Coordinates of N, CA, C and O in Angstrom, one line a residue:
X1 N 17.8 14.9 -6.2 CA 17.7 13.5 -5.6 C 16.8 12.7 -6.5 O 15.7 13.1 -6.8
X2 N 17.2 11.4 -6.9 CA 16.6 10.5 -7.3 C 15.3 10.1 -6.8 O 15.2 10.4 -5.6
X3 N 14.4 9.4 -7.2 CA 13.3 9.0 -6.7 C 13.3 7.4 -7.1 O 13.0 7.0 -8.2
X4 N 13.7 6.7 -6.1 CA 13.5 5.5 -5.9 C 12.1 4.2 -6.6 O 11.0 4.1 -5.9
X5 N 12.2 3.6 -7.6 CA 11.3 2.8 -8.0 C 11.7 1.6 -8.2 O 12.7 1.3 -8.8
X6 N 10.9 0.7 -7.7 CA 11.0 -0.8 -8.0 C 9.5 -1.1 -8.8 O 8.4 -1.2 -8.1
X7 N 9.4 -1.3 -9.9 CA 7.8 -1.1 -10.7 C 7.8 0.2 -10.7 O 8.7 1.0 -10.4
X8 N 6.0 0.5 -11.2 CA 5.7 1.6 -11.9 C 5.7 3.0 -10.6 O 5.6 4.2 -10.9
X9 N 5.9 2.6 -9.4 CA 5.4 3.5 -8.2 C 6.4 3.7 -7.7 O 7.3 2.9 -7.7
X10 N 6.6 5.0 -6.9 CA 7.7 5.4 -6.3 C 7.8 4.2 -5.2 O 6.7 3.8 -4.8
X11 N 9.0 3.8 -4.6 CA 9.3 3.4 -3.6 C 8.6 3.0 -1.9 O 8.1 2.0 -1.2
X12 N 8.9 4.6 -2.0 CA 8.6 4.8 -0.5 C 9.6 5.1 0.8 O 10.8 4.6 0.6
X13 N 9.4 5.7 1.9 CA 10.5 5.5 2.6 C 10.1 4.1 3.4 O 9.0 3.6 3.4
X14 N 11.4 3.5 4.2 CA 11.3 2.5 5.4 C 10.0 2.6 5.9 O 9.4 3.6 6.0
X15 N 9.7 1.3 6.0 CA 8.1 1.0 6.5 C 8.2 0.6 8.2 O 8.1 -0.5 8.7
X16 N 8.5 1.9 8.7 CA 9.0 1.6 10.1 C 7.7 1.9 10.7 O 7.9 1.8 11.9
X17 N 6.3 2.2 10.6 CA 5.3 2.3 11.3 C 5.2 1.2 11.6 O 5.1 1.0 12.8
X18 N 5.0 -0.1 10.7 CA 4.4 -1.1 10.6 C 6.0 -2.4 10.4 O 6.0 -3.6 10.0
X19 N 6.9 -1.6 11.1 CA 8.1 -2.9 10.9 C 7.9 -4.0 12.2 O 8.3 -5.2 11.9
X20 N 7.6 -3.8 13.0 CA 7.0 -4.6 14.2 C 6.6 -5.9 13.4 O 7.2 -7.0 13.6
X21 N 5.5 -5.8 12.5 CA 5.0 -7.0 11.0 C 5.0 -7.0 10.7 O 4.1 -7.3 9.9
X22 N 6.7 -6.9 10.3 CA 7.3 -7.6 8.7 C 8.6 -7.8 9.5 O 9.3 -7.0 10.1
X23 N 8.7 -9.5 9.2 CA 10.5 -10.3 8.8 C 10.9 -9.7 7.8 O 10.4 -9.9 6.7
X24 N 12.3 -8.7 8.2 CA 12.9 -8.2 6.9 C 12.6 -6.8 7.0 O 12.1 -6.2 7.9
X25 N 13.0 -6.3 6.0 CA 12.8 -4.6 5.2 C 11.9 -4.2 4.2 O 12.2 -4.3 3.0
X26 N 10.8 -3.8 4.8 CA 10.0 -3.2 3.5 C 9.4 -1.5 3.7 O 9.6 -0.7 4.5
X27 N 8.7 -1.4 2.7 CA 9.4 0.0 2.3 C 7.3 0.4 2.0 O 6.5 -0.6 1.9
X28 N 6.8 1.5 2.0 CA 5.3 1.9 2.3 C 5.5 3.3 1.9 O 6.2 4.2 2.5
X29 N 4.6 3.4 0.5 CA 4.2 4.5 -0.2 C 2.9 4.6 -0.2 O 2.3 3.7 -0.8
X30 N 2.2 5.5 0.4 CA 1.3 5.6 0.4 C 0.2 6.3 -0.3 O -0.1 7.4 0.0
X31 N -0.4 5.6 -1.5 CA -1.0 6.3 -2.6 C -2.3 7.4 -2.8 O -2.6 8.4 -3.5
X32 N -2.9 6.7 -1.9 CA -4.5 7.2 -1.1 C -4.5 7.0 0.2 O -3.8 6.2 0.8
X33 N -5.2 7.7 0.7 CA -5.4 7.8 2.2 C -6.9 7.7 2.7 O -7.2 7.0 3.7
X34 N -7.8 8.4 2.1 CA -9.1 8.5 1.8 C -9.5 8.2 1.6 O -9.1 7.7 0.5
X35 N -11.0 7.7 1.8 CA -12.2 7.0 0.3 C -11.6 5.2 0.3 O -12.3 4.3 0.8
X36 N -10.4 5.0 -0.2 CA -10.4 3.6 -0.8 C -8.7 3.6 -0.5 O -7.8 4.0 -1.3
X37 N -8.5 3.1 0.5 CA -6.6 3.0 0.6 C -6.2 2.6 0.3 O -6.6 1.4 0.1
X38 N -4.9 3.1 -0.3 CA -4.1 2.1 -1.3 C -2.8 2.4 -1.1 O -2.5 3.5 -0.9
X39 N -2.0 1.5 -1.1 CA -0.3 2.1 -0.7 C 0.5 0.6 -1.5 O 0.2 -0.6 -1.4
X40 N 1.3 1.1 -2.1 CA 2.7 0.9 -2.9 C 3.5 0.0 -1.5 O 4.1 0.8 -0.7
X41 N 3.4 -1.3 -1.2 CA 4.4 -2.1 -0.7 C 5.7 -2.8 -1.0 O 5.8 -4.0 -1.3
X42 N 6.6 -1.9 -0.7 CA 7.8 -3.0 -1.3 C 8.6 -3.7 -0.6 O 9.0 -3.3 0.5
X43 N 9.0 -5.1 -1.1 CA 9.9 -5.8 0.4 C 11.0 -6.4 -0.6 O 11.0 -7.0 -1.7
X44 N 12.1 -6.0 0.6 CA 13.4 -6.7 0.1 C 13.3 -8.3 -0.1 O 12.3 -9.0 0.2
X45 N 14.6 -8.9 -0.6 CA 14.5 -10.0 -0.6 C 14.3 -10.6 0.7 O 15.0 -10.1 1.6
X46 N 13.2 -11.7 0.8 CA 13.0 -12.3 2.3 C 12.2 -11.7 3.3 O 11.9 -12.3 4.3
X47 N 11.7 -10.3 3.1 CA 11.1 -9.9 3.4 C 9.4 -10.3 3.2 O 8.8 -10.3 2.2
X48 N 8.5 -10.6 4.9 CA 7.5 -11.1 4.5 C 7.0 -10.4 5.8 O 7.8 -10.2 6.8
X49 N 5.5 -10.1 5.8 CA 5.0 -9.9 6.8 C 4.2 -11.0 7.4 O 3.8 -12.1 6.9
X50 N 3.9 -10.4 9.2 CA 3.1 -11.6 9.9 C 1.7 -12.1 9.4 O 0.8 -11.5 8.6
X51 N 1.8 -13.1 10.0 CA 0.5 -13.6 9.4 C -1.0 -12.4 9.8 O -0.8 -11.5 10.7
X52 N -1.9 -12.4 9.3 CA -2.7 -11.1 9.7 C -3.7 -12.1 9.0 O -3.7 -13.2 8.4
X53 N -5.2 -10.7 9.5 CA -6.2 -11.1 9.4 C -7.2 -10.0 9.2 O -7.5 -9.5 10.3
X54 N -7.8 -9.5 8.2 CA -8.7 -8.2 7.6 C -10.1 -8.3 8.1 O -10.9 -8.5 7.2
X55 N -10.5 -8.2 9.2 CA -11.6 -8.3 9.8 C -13.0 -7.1 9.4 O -13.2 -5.9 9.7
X56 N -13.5 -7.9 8.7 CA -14.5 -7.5 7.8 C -14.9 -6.9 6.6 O -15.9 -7.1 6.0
X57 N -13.3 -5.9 6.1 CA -13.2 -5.5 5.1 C -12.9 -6.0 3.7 O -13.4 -5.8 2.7
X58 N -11.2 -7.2 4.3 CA -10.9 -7.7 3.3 C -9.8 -6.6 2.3 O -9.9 -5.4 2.2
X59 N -8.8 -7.4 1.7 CA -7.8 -6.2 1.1 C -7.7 -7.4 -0.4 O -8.1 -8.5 -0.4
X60 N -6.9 -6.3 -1.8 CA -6.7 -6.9 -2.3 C -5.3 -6.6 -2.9 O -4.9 -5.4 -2.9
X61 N -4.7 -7.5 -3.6 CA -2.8 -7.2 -3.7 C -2.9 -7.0 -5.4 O -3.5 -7.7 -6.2
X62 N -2.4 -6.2 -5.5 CA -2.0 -6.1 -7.5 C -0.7 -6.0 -7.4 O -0.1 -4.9 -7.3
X63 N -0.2 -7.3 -7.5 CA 1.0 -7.5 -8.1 C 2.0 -6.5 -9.0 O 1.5 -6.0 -10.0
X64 N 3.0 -6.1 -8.7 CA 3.4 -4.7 -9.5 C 5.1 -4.8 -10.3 O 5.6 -4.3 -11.3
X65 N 5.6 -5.9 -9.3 CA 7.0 -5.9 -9.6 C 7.6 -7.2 -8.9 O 7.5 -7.5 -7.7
X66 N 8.5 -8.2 -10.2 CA 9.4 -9.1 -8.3 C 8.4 -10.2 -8.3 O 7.2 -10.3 -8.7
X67 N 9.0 -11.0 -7.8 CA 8.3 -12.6 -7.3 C 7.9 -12.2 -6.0 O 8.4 -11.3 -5.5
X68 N 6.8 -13.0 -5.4 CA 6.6 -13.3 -4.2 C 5.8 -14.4 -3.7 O 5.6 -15.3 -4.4
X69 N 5.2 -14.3 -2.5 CA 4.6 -15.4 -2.4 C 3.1 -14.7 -1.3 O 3.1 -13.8 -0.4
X70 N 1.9 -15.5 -1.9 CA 0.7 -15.3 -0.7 C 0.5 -17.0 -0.3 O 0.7 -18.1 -0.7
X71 N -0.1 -16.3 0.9 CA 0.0 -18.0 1.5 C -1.9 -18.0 2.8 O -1.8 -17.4 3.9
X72 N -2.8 -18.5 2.5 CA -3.7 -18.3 3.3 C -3.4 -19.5 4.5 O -2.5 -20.3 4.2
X73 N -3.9 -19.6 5.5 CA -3.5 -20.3 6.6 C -4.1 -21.6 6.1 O -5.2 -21.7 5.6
X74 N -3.2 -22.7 6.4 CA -3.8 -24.2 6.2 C -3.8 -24.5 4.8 O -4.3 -25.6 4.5
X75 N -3.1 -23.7 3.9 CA -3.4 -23.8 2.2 C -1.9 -23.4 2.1 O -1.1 -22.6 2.7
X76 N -1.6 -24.7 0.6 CA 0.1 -24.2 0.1 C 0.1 -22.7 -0.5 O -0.8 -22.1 -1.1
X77 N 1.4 -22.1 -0.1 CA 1.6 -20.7 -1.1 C 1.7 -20.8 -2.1 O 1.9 -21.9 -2.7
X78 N 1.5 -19.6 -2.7 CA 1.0 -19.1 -4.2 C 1.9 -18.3 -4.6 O 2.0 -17.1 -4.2
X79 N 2.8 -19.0 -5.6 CA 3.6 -17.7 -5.9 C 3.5 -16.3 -6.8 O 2.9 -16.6 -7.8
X80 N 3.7 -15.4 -6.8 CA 3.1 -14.0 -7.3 C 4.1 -13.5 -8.0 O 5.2 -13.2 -7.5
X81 N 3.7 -13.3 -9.3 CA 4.7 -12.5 -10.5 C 3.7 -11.1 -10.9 O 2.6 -11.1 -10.3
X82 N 4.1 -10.2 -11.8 CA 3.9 -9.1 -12.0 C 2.5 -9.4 -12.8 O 2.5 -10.4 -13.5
X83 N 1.4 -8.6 -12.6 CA 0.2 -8.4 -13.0 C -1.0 -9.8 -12.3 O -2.1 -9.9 -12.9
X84 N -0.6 -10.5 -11.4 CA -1.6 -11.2 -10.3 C -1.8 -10.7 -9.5 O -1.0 -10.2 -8.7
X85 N -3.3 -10.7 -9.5 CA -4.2 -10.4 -8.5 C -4.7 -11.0 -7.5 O -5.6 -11.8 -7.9
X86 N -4.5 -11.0 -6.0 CA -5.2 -11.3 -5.1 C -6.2 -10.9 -4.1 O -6.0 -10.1 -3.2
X87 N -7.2 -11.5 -4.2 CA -8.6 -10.8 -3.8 C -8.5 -11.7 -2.0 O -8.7 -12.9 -1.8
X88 N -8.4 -11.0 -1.4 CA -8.6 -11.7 0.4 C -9.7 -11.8 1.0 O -9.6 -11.2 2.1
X89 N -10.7 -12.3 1.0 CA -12.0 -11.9 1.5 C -11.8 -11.7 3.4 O -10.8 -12.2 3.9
X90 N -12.4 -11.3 3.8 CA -12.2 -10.9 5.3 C -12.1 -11.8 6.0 O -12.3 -13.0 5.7
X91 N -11.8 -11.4 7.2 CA -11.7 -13.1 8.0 C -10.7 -14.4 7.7 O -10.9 -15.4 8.4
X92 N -9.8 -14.3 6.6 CA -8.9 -15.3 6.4 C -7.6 -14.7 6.7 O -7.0 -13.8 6.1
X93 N -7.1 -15.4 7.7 CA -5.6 -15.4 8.0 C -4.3 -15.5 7.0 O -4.1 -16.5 6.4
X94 N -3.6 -14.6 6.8 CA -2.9 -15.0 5.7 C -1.4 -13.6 5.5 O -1.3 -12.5 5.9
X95 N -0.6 -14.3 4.9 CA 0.5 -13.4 5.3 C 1.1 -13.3 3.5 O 0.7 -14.0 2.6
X96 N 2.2 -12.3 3.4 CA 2.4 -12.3 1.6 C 3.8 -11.2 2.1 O 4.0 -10.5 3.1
X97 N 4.6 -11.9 0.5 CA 6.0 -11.2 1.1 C 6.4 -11.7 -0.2 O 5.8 -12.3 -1.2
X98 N 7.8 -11.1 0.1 CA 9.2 -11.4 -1.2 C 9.5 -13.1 -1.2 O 9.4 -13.7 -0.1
X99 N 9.9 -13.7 -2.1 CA 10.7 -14.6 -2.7 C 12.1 -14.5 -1.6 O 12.6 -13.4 -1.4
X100 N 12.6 -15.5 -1.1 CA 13.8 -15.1 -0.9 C 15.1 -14.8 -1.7 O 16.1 -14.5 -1.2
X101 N 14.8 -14.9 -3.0 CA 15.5 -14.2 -4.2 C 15.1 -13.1 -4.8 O 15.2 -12.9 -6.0
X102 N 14.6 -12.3 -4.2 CA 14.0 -11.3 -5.3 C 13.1 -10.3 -4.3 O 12.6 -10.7 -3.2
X103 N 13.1 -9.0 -4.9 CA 12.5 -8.1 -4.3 C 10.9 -8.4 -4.9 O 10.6 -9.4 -5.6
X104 N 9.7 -7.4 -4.4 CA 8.7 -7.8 -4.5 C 7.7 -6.7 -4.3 O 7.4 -6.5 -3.1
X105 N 7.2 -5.9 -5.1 CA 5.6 -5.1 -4.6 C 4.7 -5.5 -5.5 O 4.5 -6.2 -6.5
X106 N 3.8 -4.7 -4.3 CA 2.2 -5.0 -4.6 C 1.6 -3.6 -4.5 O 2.3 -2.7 -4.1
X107 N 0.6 -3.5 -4.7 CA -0.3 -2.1 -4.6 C -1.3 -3.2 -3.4 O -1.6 -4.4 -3.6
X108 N -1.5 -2.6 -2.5 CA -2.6 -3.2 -1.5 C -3.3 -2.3 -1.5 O -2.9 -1.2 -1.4
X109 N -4.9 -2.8 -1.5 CA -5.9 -2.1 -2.0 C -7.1 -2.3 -0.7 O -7.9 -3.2 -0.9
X110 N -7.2 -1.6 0.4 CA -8.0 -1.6 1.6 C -9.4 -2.1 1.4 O -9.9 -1.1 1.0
X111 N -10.2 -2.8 1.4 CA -11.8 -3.0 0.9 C -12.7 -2.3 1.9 O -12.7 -2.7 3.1
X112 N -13.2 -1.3 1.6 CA -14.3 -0.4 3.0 C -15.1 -1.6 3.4 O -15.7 -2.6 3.0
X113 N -14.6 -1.0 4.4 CA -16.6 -1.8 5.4 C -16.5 -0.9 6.4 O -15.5 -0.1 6.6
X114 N -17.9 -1.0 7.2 CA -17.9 -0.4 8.7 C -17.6 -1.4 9.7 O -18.1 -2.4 10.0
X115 N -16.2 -0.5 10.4 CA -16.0 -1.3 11.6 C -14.5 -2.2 11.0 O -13.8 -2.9 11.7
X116 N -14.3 -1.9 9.8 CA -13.1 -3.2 9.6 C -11.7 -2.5 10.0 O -11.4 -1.3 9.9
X117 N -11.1 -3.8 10.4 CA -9.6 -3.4 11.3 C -8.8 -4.7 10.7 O -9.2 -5.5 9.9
X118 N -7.5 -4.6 11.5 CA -6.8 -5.9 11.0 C -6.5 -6.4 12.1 O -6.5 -5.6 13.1
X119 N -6.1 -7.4 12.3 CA -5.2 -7.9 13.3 C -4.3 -8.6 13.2 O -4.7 -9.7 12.7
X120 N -3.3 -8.6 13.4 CA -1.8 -8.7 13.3 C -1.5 -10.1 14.2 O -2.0 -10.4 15.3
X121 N -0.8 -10.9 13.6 CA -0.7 -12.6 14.3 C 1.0 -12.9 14.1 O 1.7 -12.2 13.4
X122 N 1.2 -13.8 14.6 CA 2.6 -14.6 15.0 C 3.0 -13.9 13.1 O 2.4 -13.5 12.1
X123 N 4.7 -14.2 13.8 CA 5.4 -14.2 12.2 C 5.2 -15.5 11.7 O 4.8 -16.4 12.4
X124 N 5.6 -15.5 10.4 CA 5.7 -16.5 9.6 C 7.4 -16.7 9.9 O 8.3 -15.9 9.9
X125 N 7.3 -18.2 10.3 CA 9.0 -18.5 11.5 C 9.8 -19.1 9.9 O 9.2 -19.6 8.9
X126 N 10.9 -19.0 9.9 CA 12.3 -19.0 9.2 C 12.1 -20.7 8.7 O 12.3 -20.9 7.5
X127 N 11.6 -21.7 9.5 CA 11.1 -22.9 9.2 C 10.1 -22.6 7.9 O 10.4 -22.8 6.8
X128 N 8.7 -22.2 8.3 CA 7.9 -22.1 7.2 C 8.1 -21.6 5.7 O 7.9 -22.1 4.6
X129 N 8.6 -20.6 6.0 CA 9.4 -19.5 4.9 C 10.5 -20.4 4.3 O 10.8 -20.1 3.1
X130 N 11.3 -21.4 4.8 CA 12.5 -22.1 4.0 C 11.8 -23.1 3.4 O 12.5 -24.1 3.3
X131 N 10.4 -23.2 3.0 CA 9.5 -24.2 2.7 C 9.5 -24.1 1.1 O 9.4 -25.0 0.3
X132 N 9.7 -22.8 0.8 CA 9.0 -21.7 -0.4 C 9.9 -21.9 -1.5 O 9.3 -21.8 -2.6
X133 N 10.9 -22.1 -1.6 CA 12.1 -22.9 -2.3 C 11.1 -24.6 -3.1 O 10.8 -24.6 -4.3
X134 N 10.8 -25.2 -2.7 CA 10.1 -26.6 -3.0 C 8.6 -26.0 -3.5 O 8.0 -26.8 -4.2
X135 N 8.0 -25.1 -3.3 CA 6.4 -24.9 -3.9 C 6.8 -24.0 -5.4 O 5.9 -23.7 -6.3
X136 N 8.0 -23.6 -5.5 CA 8.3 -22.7 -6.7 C 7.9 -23.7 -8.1 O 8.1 -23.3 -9.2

């Protein structure tokens, strides 16, 4: 059996733990578990997750493969090509996903703290997302 790669990282299977918070199909390789988490994110085209929020820790995205887009709340999106880096500091609302043309991973990189969690917020609605066409 083949082993599935979009960029340098395997795949992943269906990211069905966490499909509840993502528009679309994305896919969760989980690289570390331990110490400093890291997991291999992949999302089909159009694929984006809800808006969220990293309460106290903070995450950061390494761009790996694929267009996409990050978008902090109240600020235009940013679009993301291979080798950009996004640093989230804690406490900012903000959601990141595929291009609607193009597939898209990142390595998401957990930031330790004590006590940090996320919280999970409204999707990003089919209106906002058909916005992303015009900021390219």
């Amino acid at each position: 059996m083949a082993v599935e790669k979009f960029g340098p990282f395997e795949r992943g299977p269906k990211n069905d733990a966490y499909a509840q918070y993502f528009v679309g199909q994305s896919y969760l390789n989980m690289l570390t578990t331990s110490g400093v988490v890291t997991a291999n994110v992949t999302f089909e085209p159009g694929c984006r997750n809800n808006w969220h929020i990293h309460h106290k820790g903070g995450q950061i995205l390494l761009v790996t493969a694929g267009r996409g887009f990050y978008q902090e709340w109240g600020k235009a999106p940013r679009e993301l090509l291979p080798g950009d880096v996004v640093n989230i500091p804690p406490e900012v609302k903000h959601w990141h996903g595929a291009a609607p043309d193009s597939c898209f991973a990142h390595i998401a990189i957990e930031v330790p703290a004590q006590g940090a969690s996320n919280e999970w917020c409204e999707p990003v609605s089919d209106e906002e997302y058909s916005k992303l066409s015009a900021t390219k």
